[in-house]
XYZ file of C-alpha atoms in Angstrom:
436
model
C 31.891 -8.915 -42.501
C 31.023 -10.931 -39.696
C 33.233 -8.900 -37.155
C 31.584 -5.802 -38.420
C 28.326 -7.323 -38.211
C 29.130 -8.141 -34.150
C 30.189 -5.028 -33.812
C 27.482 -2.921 -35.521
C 25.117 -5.250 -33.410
C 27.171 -4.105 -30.024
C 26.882 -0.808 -30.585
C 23.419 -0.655 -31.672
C 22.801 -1.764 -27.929
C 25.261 -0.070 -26.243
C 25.061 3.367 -27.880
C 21.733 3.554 -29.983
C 22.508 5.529 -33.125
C 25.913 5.031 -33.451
C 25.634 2.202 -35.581
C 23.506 4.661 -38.507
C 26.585 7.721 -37.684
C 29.516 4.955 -38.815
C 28.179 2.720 -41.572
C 24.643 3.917 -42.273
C 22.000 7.082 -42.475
C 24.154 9.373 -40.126
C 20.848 11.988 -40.425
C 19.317 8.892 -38.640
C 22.083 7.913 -36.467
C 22.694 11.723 -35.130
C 19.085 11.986 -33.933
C 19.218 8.346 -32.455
C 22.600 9.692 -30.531
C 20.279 12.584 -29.625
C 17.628 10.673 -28.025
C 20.057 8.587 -26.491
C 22.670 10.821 -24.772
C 19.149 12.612 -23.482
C 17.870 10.026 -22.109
C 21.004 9.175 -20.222
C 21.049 12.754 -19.356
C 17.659 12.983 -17.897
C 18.601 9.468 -16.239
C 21.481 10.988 -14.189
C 19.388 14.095 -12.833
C 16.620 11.721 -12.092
C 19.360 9.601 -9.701
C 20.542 12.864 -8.485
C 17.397 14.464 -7.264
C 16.246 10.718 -5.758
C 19.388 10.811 -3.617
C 19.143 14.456 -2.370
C 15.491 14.817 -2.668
C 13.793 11.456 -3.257
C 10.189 12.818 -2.204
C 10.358 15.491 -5.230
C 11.127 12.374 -7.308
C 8.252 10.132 -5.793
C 5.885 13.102 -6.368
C 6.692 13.732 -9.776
C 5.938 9.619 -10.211
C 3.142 9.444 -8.607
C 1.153 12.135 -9.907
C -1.224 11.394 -12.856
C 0.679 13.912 -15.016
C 4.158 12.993 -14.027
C 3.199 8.564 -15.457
C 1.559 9.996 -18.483
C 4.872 11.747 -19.244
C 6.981 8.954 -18.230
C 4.902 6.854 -20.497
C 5.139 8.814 -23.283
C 8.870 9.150 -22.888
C 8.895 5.130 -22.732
C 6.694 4.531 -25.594
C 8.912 7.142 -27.886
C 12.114 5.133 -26.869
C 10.635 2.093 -27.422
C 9.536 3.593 -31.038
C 12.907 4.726 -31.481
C 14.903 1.704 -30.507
C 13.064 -0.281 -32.182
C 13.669 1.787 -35.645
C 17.263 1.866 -35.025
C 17.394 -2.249 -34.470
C 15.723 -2.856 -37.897
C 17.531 -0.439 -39.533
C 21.049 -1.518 -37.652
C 19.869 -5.789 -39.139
C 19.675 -3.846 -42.768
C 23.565 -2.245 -42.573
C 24.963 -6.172 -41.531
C 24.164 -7.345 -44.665
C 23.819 -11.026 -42.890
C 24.022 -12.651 -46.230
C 28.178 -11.330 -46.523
C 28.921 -12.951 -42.636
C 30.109 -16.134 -41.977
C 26.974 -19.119 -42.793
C 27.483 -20.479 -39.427
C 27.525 -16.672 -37.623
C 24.061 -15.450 -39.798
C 21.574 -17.412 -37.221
C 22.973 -16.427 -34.016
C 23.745 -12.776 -34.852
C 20.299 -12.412 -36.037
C 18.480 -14.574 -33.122
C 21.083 -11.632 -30.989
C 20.123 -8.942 -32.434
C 16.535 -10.236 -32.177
C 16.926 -11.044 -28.088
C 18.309 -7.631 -27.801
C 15.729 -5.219 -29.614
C 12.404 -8.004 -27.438
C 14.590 -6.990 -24.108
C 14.705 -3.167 -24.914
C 12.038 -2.626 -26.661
C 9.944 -4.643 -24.232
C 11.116 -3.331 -21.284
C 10.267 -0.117 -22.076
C 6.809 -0.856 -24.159
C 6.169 -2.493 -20.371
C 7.191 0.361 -18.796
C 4.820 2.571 -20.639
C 2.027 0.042 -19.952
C 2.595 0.006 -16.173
C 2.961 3.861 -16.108
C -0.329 4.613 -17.904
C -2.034 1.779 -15.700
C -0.451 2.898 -12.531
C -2.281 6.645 -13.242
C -5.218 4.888 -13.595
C -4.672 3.172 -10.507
C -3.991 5.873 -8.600
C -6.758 7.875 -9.830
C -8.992 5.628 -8.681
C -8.062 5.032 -5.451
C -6.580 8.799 -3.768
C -8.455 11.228 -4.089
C -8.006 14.832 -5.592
C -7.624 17.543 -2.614
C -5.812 19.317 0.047
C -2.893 17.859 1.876
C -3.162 17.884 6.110
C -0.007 19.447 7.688
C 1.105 16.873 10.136
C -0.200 17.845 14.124
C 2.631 17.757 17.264
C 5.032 15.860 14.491
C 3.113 12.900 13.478
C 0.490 11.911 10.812
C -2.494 10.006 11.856
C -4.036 7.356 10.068
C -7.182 5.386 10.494
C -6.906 1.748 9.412
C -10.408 -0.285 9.127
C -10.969 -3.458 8.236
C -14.345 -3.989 7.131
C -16.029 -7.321 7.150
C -18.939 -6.658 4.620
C -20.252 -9.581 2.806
C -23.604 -11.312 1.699
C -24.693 -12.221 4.241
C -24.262 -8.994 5.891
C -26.716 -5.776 6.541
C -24.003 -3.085 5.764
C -20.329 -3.431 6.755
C -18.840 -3.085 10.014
C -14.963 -2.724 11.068
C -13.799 -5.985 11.672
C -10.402 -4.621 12.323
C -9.678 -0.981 13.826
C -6.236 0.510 14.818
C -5.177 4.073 14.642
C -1.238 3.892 12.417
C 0.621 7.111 14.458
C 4.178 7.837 12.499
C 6.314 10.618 12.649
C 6.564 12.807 10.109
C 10.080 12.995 10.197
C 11.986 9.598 11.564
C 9.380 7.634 9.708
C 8.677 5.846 13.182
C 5.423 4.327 13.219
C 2.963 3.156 16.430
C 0.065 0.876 16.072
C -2.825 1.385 18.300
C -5.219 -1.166 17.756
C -8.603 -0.375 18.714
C -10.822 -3.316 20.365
C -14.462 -3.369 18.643
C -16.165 -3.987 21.914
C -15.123 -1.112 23.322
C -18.204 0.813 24.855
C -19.462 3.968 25.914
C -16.739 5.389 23.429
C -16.239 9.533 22.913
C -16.029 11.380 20.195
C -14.513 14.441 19.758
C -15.046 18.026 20.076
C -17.688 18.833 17.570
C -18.436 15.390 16.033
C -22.028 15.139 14.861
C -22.753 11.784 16.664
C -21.044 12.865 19.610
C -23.950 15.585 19.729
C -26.247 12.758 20.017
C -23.716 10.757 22.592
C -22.531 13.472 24.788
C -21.708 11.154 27.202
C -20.589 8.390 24.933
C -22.042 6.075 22.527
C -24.698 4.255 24.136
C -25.708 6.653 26.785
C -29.210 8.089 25.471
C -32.348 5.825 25.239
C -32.908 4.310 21.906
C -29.857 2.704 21.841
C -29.557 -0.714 21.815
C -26.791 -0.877 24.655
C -25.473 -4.456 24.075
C -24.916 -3.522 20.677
C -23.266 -0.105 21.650
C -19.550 -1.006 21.229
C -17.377 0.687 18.886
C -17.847 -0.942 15.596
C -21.300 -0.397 15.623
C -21.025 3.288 15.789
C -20.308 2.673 11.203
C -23.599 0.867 10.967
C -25.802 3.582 12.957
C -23.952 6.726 10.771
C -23.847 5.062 7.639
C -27.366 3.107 7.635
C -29.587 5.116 10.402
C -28.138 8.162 10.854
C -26.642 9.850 7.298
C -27.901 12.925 8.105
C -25.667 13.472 10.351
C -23.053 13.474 8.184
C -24.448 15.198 4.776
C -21.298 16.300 3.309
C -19.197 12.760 3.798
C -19.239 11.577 0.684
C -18.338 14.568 -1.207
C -15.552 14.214 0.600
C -14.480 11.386 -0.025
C -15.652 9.660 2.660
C -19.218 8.011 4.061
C -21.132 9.023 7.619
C -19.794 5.548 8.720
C -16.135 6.117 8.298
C -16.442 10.012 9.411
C -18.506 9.026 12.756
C -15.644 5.997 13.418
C -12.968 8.920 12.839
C -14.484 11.143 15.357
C -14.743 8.230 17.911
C -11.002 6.917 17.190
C -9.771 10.717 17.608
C -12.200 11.053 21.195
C -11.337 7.794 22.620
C -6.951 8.150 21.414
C -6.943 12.128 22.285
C -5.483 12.114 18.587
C -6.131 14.325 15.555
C -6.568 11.365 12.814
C -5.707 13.424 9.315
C -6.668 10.495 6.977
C -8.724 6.990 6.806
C -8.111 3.899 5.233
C -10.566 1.073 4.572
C -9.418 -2.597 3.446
C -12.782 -4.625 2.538
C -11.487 -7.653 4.690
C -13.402 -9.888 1.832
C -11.266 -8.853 -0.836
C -8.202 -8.511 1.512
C -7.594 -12.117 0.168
C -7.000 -11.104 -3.345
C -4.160 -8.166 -2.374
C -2.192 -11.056 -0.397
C -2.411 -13.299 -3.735
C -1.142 -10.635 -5.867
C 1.958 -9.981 -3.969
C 2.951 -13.381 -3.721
C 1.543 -14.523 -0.469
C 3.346 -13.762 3.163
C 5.750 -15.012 5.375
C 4.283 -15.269 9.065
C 5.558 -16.672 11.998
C 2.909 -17.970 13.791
C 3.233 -18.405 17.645
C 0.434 -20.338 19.003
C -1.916 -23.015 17.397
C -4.231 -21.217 15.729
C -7.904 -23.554 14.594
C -10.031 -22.444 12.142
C -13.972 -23.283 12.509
C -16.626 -24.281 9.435
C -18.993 -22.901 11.348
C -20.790 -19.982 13.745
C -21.326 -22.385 16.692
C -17.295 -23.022 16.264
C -18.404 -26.673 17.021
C -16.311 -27.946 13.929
C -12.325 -26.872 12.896
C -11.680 -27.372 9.105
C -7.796 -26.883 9.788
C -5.376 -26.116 11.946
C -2.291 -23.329 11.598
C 0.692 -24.896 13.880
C 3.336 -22.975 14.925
C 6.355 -21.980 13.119
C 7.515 -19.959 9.821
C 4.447 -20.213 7.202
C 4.392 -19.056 3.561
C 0.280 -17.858 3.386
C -1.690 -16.914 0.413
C -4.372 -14.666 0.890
C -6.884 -17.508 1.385
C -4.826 -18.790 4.499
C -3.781 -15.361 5.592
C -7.312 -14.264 5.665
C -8.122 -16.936 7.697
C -5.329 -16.389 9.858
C -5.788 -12.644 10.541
C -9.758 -13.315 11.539
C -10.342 -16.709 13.072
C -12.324 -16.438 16.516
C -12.467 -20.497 17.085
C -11.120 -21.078 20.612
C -9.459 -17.328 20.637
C -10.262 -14.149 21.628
C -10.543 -10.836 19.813
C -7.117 -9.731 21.606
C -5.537 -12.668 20.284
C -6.866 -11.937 17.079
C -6.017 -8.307 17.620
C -2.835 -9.320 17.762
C -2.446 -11.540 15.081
C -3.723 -8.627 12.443
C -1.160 -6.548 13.942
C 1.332 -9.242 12.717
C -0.098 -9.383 9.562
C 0.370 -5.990 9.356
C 3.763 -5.450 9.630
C 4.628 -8.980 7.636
C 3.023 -7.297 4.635
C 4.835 -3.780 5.899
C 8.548 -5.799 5.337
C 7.420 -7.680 2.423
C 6.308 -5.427 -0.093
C 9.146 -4.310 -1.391
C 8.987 -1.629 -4.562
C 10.201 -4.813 -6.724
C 7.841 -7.070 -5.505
C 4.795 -4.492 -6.023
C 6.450 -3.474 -9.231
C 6.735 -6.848 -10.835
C 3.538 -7.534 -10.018
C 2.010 -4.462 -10.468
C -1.289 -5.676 -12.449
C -2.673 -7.869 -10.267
C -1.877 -5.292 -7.256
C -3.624 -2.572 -8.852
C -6.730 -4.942 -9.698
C -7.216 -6.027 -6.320
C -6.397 -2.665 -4.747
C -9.243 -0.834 -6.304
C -11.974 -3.226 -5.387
C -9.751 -3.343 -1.444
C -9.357 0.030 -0.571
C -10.837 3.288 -0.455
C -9.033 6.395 1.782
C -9.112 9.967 1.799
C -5.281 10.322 1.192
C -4.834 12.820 -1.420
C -2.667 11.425 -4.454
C -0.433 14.806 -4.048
C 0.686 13.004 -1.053
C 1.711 10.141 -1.559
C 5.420 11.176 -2.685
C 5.719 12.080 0.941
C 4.136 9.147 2.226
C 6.268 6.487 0.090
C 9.448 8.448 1.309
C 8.265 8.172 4.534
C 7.640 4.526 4.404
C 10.752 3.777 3.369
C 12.031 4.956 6.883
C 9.668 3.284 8.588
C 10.297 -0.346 6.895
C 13.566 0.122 8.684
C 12.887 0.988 12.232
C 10.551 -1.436 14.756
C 7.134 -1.044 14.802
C 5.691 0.320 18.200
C 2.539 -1.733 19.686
C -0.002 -0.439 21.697
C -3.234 -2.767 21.986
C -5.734 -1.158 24.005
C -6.434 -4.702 26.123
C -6.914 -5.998 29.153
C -3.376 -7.129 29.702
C -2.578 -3.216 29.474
C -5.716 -2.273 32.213
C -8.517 -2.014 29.755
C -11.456 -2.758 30.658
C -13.683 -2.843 27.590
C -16.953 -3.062 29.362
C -15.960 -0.152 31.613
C -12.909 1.819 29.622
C -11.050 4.511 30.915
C -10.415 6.663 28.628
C -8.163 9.446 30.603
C -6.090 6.722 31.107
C -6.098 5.462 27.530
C -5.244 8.559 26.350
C -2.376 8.971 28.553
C -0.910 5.332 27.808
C -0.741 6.365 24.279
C 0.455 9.611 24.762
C 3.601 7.820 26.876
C 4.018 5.460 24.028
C 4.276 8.493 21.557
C 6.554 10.622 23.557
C 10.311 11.160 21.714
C 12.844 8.702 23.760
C 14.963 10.437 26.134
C 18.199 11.637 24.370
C 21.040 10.286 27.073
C 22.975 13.087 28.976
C 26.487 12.456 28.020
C 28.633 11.792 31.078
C 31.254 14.840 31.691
């Protein structure tokens, strides 16, 4: 009795139902077997499809329809194994197996149905909040057909807080990848760039027709480029009347229309990270790994007169406290260098979130990403966009700071030659002529 009760246990596991079609309710067994032998079925096209079409796959599980299904298929199996476990403890008769055996198949059989039953009860609950999730965040609408190859993003950083009348980008860079290697190019975007275009048909640039700043009424030593979010979104929102039904505000559209004039670029999406709550999305994955390459101070106050601490060179382990502070202290540094080092943090976070790290710690992701980010990236897209990813976690990431070191003058930019750098830096590499 003992070895049959190991051995119902063992197959209750291994083969769910086939413990009811030998020694139990074989009406019950055959319908476990059922559910079972589907599941494994639906298991094996699912691996199929993800290894000849893995953006069908990533569509299908990340549309809102496609993690309600998935969680009700988890929630039935976790119904169903967990009816076949008791069941399975009723037909070993524990009180016919060995004295010493009755504990430890029963604290077994117990371990076994908590793993299963859990798992899957989990994966239900991550499923139905990951809809939620993504609900919130990506918005319902058209997909944007990539332009000469490559997709476009806008990547703002905004620095809104108390203290602060509105928000404006602390952080701007233009993400270029192509839409087919997965290759991706950085172009960050100085914010005291002035006298910035905008492109053909922008609403601001009506007002700007020679670039921001060059009409009367405008504040010129304020004029750079991240003030051009404060002037659509709090003095100007008529200008941009149909923004937020759109998913996006007359400060983000007017800094899209001068990223696209001042790159030459057609910019299909925007996304905005509230720099404040940036902090929270670092903690939630675990922290970061950055090497740091120069002595970086951090001040306690605006006349940077005072450093609280210090971030020495080397391999550090950040949380999102320390890799805030990292990405945006100005004490003793410029905005390049600081440019540069939120290009680095960047890419860290590019290489270290994994799909297992996100996934393990998917609730406290999903909490801080809603009150982090807002974009225009429709959810239909983002099967495409996590396949895509995936190619571009393995290739380099190309750099392209628009700074002096590269001839830009921010006070005096020029922009045909801007436009031209970047348009070198996107070019395809030369294929090499074999030799005959």
């Amino acid at each position: 009795m003992t070895t049959r009760a190991w051995w119902l246990v063992v197959l209750n596991f291994m083969l769910p139902g086939s413990a009811q079609v030998l020694a139990g309710n074989r009406r019950l067994g055959r319908f476990g077997l059922r559910a079972t032998l589907t599941l494994v079925t639906i298991a094996i096209i699912a691996g199929a499809v993800y290894l000849l079409w893995p953006e069908v796959l990533l569509t299908v599980f990340t549309s809102t329809i496609g993690l309600w299904a998935a969680a009700a298929v988890l929630a039935f199996y976790a119904l169903t194994w967990l009816v076949l476990t008791v069941n399975t403890l009723s037909l070993i008769n524990l009180v016919k197996a060995a004295p010493g055996a009755r504990p430890i198949i029963a604290a077994f059989s117990a371990a076994l149905m908590v793993v299963v039953c859990g798992t899957a009860g989990y994966g239900a609950f991550v499923a139905t909040s990951a809809s939620g999730f993504l609900s919130s965040v990506f918005v319902a609408g058209p997909s944007e057909p990539p332009v000469d190859g490559r997709y476009n993003i806008l990547l703002l950083g905004g620095d809104a807080g108390a203290d602060r009348d509105g928000l404006r980008p602390d952080s701007l860079s233009v993400v270029s990848i192509d839409a087919t290697t997965g290759q991706a190019t950085t172009i960050s975007l100085p914010r005291n760039l002035e006298d910035a275009p905008f492109s053909a048909g922008s609403s601001l640039g009506a007002l700007y027709p020679e670039g921001y700043g060059s009409i009367d009424g405008c504040d010129v030593s304020a004029c750079m480029l991240n003030s051009i979010f404060t002037e659509a979104e709090l003095k100007r929102p008529e200008y941009y009347p149909n923004a937020v039904a759109e998913g996006s505000s007359p400060g983000i559209q007017a800094t899209l229309e001068a990223a696209q004039g001042i790159t030459g670029l057609t910019i299909q999406y925007f996304v905005l990270i509230d720099m404040q709550g940036f902090s929270d999305l670092i903690d939630a994955l675990g922290g970061v790994d950055i090497d740091v390459q120069n002595r970086v101070p951090v001040h306690t106050d605006e006349t940077f007169s005072e450093v609280l601490f210090w971030f020495e060179p080397g391999m550090q382990h950040m949380d999102g406290y320390h890799a805030l502070w990292f990405a945006r202290s100005r004490h003793g540094t410029s905005d390049y260098d600081r440019m540069q080092r939120q290009t680095q943090m960047q890419e860290a976070l590019l290489a270290q979130a994994s799909p297992a790290n996100v996934l393990t710690k998917f609730q406290g992701v999903a909490a801080a990403g809603t009150r982090v980010v807002k974009t225009d990236v429709p959810q239909g897209m983002l099967g495409y966009f996590v396949n895509l990813a995936s190619k571009t976690k393995e290739l380099p990431v190309v750099s392209v700071p628009l700074i002096p070191e590269n001839g830009v003058d921010p006070e005096d930019p020029d922009y045909v030659a801007i436009q031209a750098m970047i348009a070198a830096a996107l070019a395809p590499a030369p294929t090499a002529t074999p030799t005959p």
